[in-house]
Coordinates of C-alpha atoms in Angstrom, one line a residue:
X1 CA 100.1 116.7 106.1
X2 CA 98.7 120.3 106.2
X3 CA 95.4 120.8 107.7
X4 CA 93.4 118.4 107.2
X5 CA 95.1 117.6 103.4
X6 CA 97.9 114.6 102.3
X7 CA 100.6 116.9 100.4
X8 CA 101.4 115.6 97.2
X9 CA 104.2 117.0 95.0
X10 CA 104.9 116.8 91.2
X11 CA 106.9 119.1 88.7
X12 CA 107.4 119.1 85.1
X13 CA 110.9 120.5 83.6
X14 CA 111.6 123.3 81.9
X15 CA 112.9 121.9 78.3
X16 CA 111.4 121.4 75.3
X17 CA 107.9 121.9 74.2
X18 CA 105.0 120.3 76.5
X19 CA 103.1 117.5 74.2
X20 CA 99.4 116.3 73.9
X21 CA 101.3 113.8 75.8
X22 CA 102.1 115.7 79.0
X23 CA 98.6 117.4 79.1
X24 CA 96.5 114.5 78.9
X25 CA 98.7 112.1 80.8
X26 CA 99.7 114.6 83.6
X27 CA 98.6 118.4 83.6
X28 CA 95.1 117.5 83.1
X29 CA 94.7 115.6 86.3
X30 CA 96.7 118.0 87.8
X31 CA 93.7 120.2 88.4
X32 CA 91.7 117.7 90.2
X33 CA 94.0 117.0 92.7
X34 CA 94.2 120.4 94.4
X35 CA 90.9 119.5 95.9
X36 CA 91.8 116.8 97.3
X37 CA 95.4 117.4 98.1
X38 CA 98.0 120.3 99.2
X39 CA 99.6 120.5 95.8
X40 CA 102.9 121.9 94.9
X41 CA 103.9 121.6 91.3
X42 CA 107.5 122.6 90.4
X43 CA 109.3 123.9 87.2
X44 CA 111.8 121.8 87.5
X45 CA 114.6 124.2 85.8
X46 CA 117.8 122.6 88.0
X47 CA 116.8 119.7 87.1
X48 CA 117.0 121.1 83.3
X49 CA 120.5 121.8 83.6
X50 CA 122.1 118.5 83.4
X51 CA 121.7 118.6 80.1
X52 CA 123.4 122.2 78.5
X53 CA 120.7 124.7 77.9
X54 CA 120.9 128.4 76.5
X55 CA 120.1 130.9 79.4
X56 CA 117.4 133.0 77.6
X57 CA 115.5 129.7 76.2
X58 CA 115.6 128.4 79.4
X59 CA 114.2 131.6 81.5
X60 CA 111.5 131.4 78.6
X61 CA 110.6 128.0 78.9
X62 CA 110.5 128.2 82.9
X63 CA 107.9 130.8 82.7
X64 CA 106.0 129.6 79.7
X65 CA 105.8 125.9 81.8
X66 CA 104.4 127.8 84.8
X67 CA 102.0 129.9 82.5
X68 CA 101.1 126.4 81.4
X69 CA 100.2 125.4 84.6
X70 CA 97.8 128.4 85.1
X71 CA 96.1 128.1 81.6
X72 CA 95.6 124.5 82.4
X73 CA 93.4 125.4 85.3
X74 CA 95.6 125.0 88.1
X75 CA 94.6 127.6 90.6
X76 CA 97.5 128.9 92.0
X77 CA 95.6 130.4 95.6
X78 CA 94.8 126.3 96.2
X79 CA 98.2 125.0 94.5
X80 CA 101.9 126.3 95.1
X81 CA 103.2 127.2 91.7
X82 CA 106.9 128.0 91.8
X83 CA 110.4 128.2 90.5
X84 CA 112.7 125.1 91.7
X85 CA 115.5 127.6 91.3
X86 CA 113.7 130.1 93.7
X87 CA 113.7 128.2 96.6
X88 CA 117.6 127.4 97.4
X89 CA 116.5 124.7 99.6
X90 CA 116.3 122.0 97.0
X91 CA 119.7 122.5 96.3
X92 CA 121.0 122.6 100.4
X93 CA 118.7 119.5 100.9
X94 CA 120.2 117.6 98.1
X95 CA 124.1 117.9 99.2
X96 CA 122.7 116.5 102.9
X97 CA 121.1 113.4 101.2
X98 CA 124.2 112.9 98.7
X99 CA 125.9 112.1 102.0
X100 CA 123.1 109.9 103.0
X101 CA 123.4 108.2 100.0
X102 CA 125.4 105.0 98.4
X103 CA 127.5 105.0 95.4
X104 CA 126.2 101.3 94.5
X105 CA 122.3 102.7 94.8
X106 CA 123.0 105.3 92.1
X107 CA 125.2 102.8 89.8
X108 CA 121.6 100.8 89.5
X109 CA 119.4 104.0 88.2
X110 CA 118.7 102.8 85.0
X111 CA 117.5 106.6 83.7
X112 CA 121.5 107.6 84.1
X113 CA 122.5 105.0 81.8
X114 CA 120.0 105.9 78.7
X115 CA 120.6 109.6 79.7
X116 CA 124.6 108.9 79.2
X117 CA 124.1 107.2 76.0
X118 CA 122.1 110.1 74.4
X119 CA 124.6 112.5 76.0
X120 CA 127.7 111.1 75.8
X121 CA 129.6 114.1 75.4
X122 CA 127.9 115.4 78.4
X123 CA 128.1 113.0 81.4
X124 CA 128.2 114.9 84.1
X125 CA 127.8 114.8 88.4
X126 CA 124.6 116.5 88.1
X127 CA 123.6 114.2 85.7
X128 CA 124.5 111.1 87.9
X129 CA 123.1 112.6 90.9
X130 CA 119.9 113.4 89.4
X131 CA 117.9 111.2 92.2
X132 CA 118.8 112.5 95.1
X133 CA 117.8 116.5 94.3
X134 CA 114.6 115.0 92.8
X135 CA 114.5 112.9 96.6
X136 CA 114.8 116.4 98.0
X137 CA 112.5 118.0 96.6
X138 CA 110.3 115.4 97.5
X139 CA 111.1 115.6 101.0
X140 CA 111.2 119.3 101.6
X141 CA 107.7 119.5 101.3
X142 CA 107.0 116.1 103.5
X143 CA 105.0 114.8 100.3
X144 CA 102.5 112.0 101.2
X145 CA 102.1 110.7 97.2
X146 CA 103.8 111.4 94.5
X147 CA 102.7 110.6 91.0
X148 CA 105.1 109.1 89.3
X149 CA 105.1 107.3 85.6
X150 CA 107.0 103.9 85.6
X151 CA 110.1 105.5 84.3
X152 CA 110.3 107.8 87.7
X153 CA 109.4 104.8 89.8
X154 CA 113.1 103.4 90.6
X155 CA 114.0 107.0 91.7
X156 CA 110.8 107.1 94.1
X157 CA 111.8 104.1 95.6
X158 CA 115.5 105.3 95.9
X159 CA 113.3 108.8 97.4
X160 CA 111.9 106.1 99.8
X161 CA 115.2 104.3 100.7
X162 CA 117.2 107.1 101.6
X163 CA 114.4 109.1 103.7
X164 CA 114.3 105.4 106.0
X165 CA 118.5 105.5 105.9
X166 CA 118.1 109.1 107.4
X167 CA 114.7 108.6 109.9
X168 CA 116.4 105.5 111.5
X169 CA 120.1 107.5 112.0
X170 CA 117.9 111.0 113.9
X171 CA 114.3 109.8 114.4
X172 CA 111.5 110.4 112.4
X173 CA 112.2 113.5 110.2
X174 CA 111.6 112.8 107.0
X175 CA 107.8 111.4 105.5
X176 CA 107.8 108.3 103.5
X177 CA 106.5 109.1 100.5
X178 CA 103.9 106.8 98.5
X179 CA 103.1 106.3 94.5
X180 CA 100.2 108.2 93.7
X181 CA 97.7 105.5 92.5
X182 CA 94.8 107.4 91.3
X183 CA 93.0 108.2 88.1
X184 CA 95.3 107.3 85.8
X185 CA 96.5 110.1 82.6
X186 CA 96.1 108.7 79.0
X187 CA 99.3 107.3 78.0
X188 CA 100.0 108.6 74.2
X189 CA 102.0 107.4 72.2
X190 CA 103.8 109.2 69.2
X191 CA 102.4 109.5 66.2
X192 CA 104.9 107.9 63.7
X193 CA 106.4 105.0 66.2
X194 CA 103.3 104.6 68.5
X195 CA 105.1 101.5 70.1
X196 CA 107.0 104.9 71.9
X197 CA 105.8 107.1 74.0
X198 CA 105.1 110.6 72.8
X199 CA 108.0 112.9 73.7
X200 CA 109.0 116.4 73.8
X201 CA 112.2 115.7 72.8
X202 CA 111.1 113.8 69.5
X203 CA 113.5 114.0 66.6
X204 CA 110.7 113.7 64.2
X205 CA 108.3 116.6 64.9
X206 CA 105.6 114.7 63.4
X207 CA 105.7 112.4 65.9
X208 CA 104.3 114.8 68.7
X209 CA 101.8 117.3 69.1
X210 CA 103.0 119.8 70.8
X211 CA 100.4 122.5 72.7
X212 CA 100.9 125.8 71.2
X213 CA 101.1 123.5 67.7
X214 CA 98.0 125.5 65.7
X215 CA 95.0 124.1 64.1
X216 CA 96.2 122.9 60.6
X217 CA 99.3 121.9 62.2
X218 CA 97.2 119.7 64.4
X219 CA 95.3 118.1 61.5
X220 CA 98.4 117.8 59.5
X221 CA 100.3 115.6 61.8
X222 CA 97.0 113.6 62.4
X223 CA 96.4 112.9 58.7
X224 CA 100.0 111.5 58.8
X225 CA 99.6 109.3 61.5
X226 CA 100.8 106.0 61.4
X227 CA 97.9 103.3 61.0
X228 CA 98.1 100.0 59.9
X229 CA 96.4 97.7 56.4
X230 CA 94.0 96.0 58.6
X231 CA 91.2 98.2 58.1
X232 CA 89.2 98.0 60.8
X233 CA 89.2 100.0 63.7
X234 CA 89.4 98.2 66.4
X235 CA 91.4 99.1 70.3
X236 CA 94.2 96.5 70.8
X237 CA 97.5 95.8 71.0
X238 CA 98.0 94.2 67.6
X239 CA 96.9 97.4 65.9
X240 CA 99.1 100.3 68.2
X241 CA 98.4 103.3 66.0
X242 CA 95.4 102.8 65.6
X243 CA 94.5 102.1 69.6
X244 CA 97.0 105.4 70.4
X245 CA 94.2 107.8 68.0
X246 CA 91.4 105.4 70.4
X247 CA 92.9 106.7 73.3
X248 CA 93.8 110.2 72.2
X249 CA 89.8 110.9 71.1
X250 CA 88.6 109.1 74.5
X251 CA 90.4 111.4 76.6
X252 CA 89.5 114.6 74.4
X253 CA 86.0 113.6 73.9
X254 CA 85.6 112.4 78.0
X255 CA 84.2 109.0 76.4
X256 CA 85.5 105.2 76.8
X257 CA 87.6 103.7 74.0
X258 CA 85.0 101.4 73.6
X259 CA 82.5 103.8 73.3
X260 CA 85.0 105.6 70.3
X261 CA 85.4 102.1 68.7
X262 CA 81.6 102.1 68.5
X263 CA 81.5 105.5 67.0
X264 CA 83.4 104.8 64.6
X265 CA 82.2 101.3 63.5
X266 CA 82.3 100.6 59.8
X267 CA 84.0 104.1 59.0
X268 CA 87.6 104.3 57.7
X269 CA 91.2 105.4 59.1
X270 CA 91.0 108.8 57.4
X271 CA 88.1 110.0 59.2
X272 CA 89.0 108.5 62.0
X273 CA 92.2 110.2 61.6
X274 CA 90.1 113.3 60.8
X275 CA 88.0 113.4 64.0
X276 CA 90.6 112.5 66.2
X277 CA 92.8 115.7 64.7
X278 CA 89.7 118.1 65.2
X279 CA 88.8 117.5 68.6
X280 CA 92.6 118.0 69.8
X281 CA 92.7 121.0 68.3
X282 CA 89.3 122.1 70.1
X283 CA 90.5 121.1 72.9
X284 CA 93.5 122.9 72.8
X285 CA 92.3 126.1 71.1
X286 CA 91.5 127.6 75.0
X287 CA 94.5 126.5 76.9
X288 CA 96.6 128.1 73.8
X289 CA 94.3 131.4 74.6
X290 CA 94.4 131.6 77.9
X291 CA 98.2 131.1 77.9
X292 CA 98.5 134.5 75.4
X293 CA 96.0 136.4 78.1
X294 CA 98.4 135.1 81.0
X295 CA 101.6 135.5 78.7
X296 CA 100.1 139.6 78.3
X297 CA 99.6 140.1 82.1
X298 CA 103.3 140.0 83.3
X299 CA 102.7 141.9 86.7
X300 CA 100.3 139.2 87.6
X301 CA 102.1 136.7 86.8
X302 CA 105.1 138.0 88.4
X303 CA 102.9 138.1 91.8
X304 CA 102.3 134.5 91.3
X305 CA 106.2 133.8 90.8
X306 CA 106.4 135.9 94.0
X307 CA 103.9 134.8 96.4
X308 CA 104.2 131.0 95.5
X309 CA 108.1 131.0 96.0
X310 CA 107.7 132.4 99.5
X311 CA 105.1 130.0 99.9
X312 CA 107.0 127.0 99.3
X313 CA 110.5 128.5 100.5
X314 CA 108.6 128.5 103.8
X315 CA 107.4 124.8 103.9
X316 CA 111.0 124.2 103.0
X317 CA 113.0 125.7 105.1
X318 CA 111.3 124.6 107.6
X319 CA 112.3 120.7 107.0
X320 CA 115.8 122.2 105.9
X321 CA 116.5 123.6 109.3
X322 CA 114.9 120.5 111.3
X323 CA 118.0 118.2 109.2
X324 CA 120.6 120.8 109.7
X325 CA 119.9 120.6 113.7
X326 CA 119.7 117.1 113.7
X327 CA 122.9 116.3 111.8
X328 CA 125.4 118.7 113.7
X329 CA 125.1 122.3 111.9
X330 CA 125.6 125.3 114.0
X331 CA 122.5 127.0 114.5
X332 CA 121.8 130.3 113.1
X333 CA 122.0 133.4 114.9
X334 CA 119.0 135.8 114.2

């Protein structure tokens, strides 16, 4: 804890284009939580790297994510902001635990084998030790709750597993971090397979609606949304696309999918389709312009990049230097 405040950490990485997906499910929620908790969000960019990335994209993407995070209304004088790559405690932390940690743990992450099958010409270390940096950024910061989406859980619990390896070897050093169990995010689905989830790293385009995605774009992709020939608009699992453009206009509209289902009683998929594609794009006509003012401003930004990496190098050194002196390094000489 800090204060009086449960810390809770959570990070987004730096590829691709954020989604409808993202915003609703995650970054929206986001925002809420600084009030109750001590937040820091990461950009998860060495994460990122396990897959090949081109350096100038990358540095873009980094700080358009943590833009993101601002125009989303994440203040970043209540929440810690920052850089993975900026504090070089992540990466210290992480070569600790990979001692801490057992080949036949990491053989069982499931993520590592769909990961290796979409790049197999790319199976790297990095790759395969992919939980135990995330389990180190998670423990730098002594993180109460984390939340996590079902295909994060398994590393959590791996999170969990080697932070009670490592308490029981030195004594209590490490919190045990919990699921965040809270309100939950929308989960969206894509718009062309809405038995998937909807994903920034899409091959069909039209499957996703992506943020900084413009107004007729918006619409577009709507109107081509996959429905069904049932013709009735209804929210359950035997009609998925049609329940997925429910729960997209609940969350925009701050209404239940009942309450939607009701609204549009008697009325047909296309204006269904047509009123769901509106109200995104209202709702993300001000987070696209408040990222161009924040894009515009680059000293303050740059005073955010600053401040909030000193921040959180600070919380994490400090748990970095309590494990070094408790598993044998020679202390430093100031």
């Amino acid at each position: 804890m800090i204060g009086d405040k449960k810390v809770l950490f959570s990070g987004m990485q730096a590829t691709g284009n954020l989604t409808l997906g993202n915003y609703l499910g995650a970054l929206k929620n986001w925002v809420s939580l600084t009030d109750e908790y001590e937040c820091f969000y990461c950009v998860v960019d060495e994460h990122s790297i396990t897959v090949r990335q081109d350096p100038a994209t990358l540095r873009k993407r980094a700080r358009a994510l943590l833009i993101l995070y601002i125009a989303a209304g994440i203040d970043p004088e209540k929440a810690c902001l920052y850089y993975q790559s900026h504090v070089s405690a992540h990466a210290e932390l992480a070569w600790i635990l990979d001692c801490y940690t057992y080949m036949g743990e990491m053989n069982r992450m499931t993520q590592f084998k769909d990961k290796s099958a979409k790049h197999a010409d790319n199976i790297n270390v990095g790759l395969f030790a992919y939980p135990v940096l995330m389990a180190a950024d998670i423990l730098l910061y002594q993180a109460d709750v984390v939340p996590v989406g079902i295909d994060q859980l398994q590393h959590l619990e791996i999170t969990r597993d080697i932070a009670e390896r490592f308490n029981n070897i030195y004594g209590q050093t490490f919190t045990i971090p919990e699921a965040y169990i809270g309100k939950v995010g929308a989960k969206i689905m894509s718009l062309q397979d809405p038995a998937k989830k909807m994903s920034k790293s899409d091959e069909n385009p039209n499957g996703s609606i992506y943020l900084m995605d413009d107004r007729d774009t918006i619409i577009r992709k709507f109107r081509r949304a996959v429905t069904d020939s049932e013709a009735c608009i209804a929210y359950r699992d035997e009609q998925p696309g049609i329940k997925n453009l429910l729960d997209i206009y609940s969350a925009c509209a701050g209404k239940t999918p009942e309450e939607a289902v009701q609204e549009f009683s008697g009325r047909g998929y296309g204006e269904l389709k047509a009123a769901v594609g509106e109200i995104v794009a209202d709702t993300l006509d001000p987070l696209q312009k408040r990222c161009a003012e924040l894009s515009a401003d680059k000293a303050y930004i740059d005073s955010i990049i600053k401040n909030n990496a000193e921040k959180a190098e600070w919380y994490a050194n400090k748990t970095l230097r309590k494990v070094q002196k408790k598993i044998g390094f020679p202390e430093r000489i100031r």
